[in-house]
Short mmCIF file of C-alpha atoms in Angstrom, two decimals:
data_model
loop_
_atom_site.label_atom_id
_atom_site.label_comp_id
_atom_site.label_asym_id
_atom_site.label_seq_id
_atom_site.Cartn_x
_atom_site.Cartn_y
_atom_site.Cartn_z
CA MET T 2 0.99 -5.48 -8.16
CA ASP T 3 5.02 -5.36 -9.85
CA GLU T 4 3.83 -1.01 -9.17
CA LEU T 5 4.03 -1.64 -5.56
CA PRO T 6 6.32 -3.62 -4.24
CA PRO T 7 6.45 -5.83 -0.30
CA ASN T 8 6.93 -2.19 2.13
CA SER T 9 6.69 0.28 -0.80
CA VAL T 10 4.46 3.54 -1.50
CA LYS T 11 2.83 4.99 -4.13
CA ILE T 12 0.53 8.34 -4.23
CA VAL T 13 -2.73 7.35 -6.30
CA ASN T 14 -6.05 9.63 -7.55
CA ALA T 15 -8.60 7.77 -6.54
CA GLY T 16 -11.98 9.90 -8.29
CA SER T 17 -11.57 12.66 -6.35
CA ILE T 18 -9.53 11.44 -3.62
CA THR T 19 -6.17 11.47 -3.37
CA VAL T 20 -4.06 8.62 -1.69
CA GLY T 21 -1.75 6.81 0.10
CA VAL T 22 -1.57 2.83 -1.18
CA TYR T 23 1.03 0.87 0.96
CA ASN T 24 1.87 -2.07 0.27
CA LEU T 25 2.61 -3.62 4.18
CA ASP T 26 4.35 -7.24 3.48
CA GLY T 27 2.17 -8.22 1.46
CA GLU T 28 -1.22 -6.53 3.24
CA PHE T 29 -2.53 -2.45 1.25
CA TYR T 30 -3.68 0.26 3.35
CA ALA T 31 -4.87 3.27 1.99
CA LEU T 32 -5.01 7.20 3.88
CA GLU T 33 -6.25 9.96 2.13
CA ASP T 34 -2.68 12.07 1.79
CA ARG T 35 -4.08 14.72 3.85
CA CYS T 36 -2.14 15.09 6.85
CA SER T 37 -5.43 15.94 9.62
CA HIS T 38 -3.29 19.06 11.47
CA ASP T 39 -2.71 21.37 8.43
CA ASP T 40 -4.41 19.56 6.39
CA GLY T 41 -1.51 18.85 4.07
CA PRO T 42 0.59 15.97 2.05
CA LEU T 43 0.94 13.08 4.37
CA CYS T 44 1.64 10.37 2.21
CA GLU T 45 4.82 11.70 0.69
CA GLY T 46 6.50 11.74 3.86
CA ASP T 47 8.33 8.73 4.79
CA PHE T 48 6.68 5.83 5.60
CA ASP T 49 8.34 2.79 8.65
CA PRO T 50 7.52 -1.05 7.32
CA GLU T 51 8.08 -2.23 11.18
CA THR T 52 5.82 -0.23 12.25
CA GLY T 53 3.13 0.18 10.20
CA VAL T 54 3.77 3.96 10.15
CA ALA T 55 2.92 6.99 7.91
CA ILE T 56 5.00 10.28 8.74
CA CYS T 57 4.25 13.52 7.90
CA PRO T 58 6.55 15.44 6.15
CA ARG T 59 5.43 18.63 6.96
CA HIS T 60 5.57 18.43 11.69
CA GLY T 61 6.57 14.55 11.42
CA SER T 62 3.03 13.38 12.77
CA GLN T 63 3.32 9.62 12.36
CA PHE T 64 -0.53 8.09 11.75
CA ASP T 65 -1.09 4.17 11.72
CA ILE T 66 -1.55 3.42 8.41
CA ARG T 67 -3.75 0.18 9.48
CA THR T 68 -6.33 2.29 11.57
CA GLY T 69 -6.07 6.48 10.26
CA ARG T 70 -5.03 6.57 13.98
CA ALA T 71 -2.72 9.62 14.73
CA LEU T 72 0.26 8.28 17.05
CA THR T 73 1.65 11.31 18.21
CA LEU T 74 1.20 14.85 18.16
CA PRO T 75 1.54 17.91 16.61
CA ALA T 76 -1.54 15.84 15.40
CA TYR T 77 -4.14 14.05 17.31
CA LEU T 78 -6.70 12.90 15.40
CA PRO T 79 -6.88 10.81 12.63
CA VAL T 80 -7.04 10.68 8.86
CA ASP T 81 -10.03 8.33 6.76
CA THR T 82 -8.77 5.11 5.77
CA PHE T 83 -9.95 3.36 2.33
CA PRO T 84 -10.64 -0.89 1.79
CA VAL T 85 -8.49 -1.79 -0.54
CA ARG T 86 -8.47 -4.85 -3.16
CA VAL T 87 -6.87 -6.81 -5.38
CA ASP T 88 -8.96 -7.99 -8.83
CA ASP T 89 -6.61 -9.73 -11.06
CA GLY T 90 -3.64 -8.35 -9.79
CA ILE T 91 -4.94 -4.37 -9.72
CA VAL T 92 -4.18 -2.99 -6.74
CA LYS T 93 -8.28 -0.75 -6.09
CA VAL T 94 -8.77 1.44 -3.96
CA ASP T 95 -13.19 1.48 -2.79
CA VAL T 96 -13.03 6.00 -1.66
CA THR T 97 -16.92 5.21 -1.47
#
């Protein structure tokens, strides 16, 4: 978990899907690294830990990392989220 300190994000491959794993004050969330607006990368953008919002680097759409819900245009569809658990200090994402 040292690689993912509080209020940070790490992009990882989880099976055939690339996800952003977010550590929001010790709670972990995972979003597919794909903006629902234009299928571009999402998790490479800014992350606001005060609001729990991921910001798409291409057009600025904002997404709630807890639910995947699109909060601002041009995106209006949610992005996929995945369960995250910690086993023996290792953060694991379930993409099945």
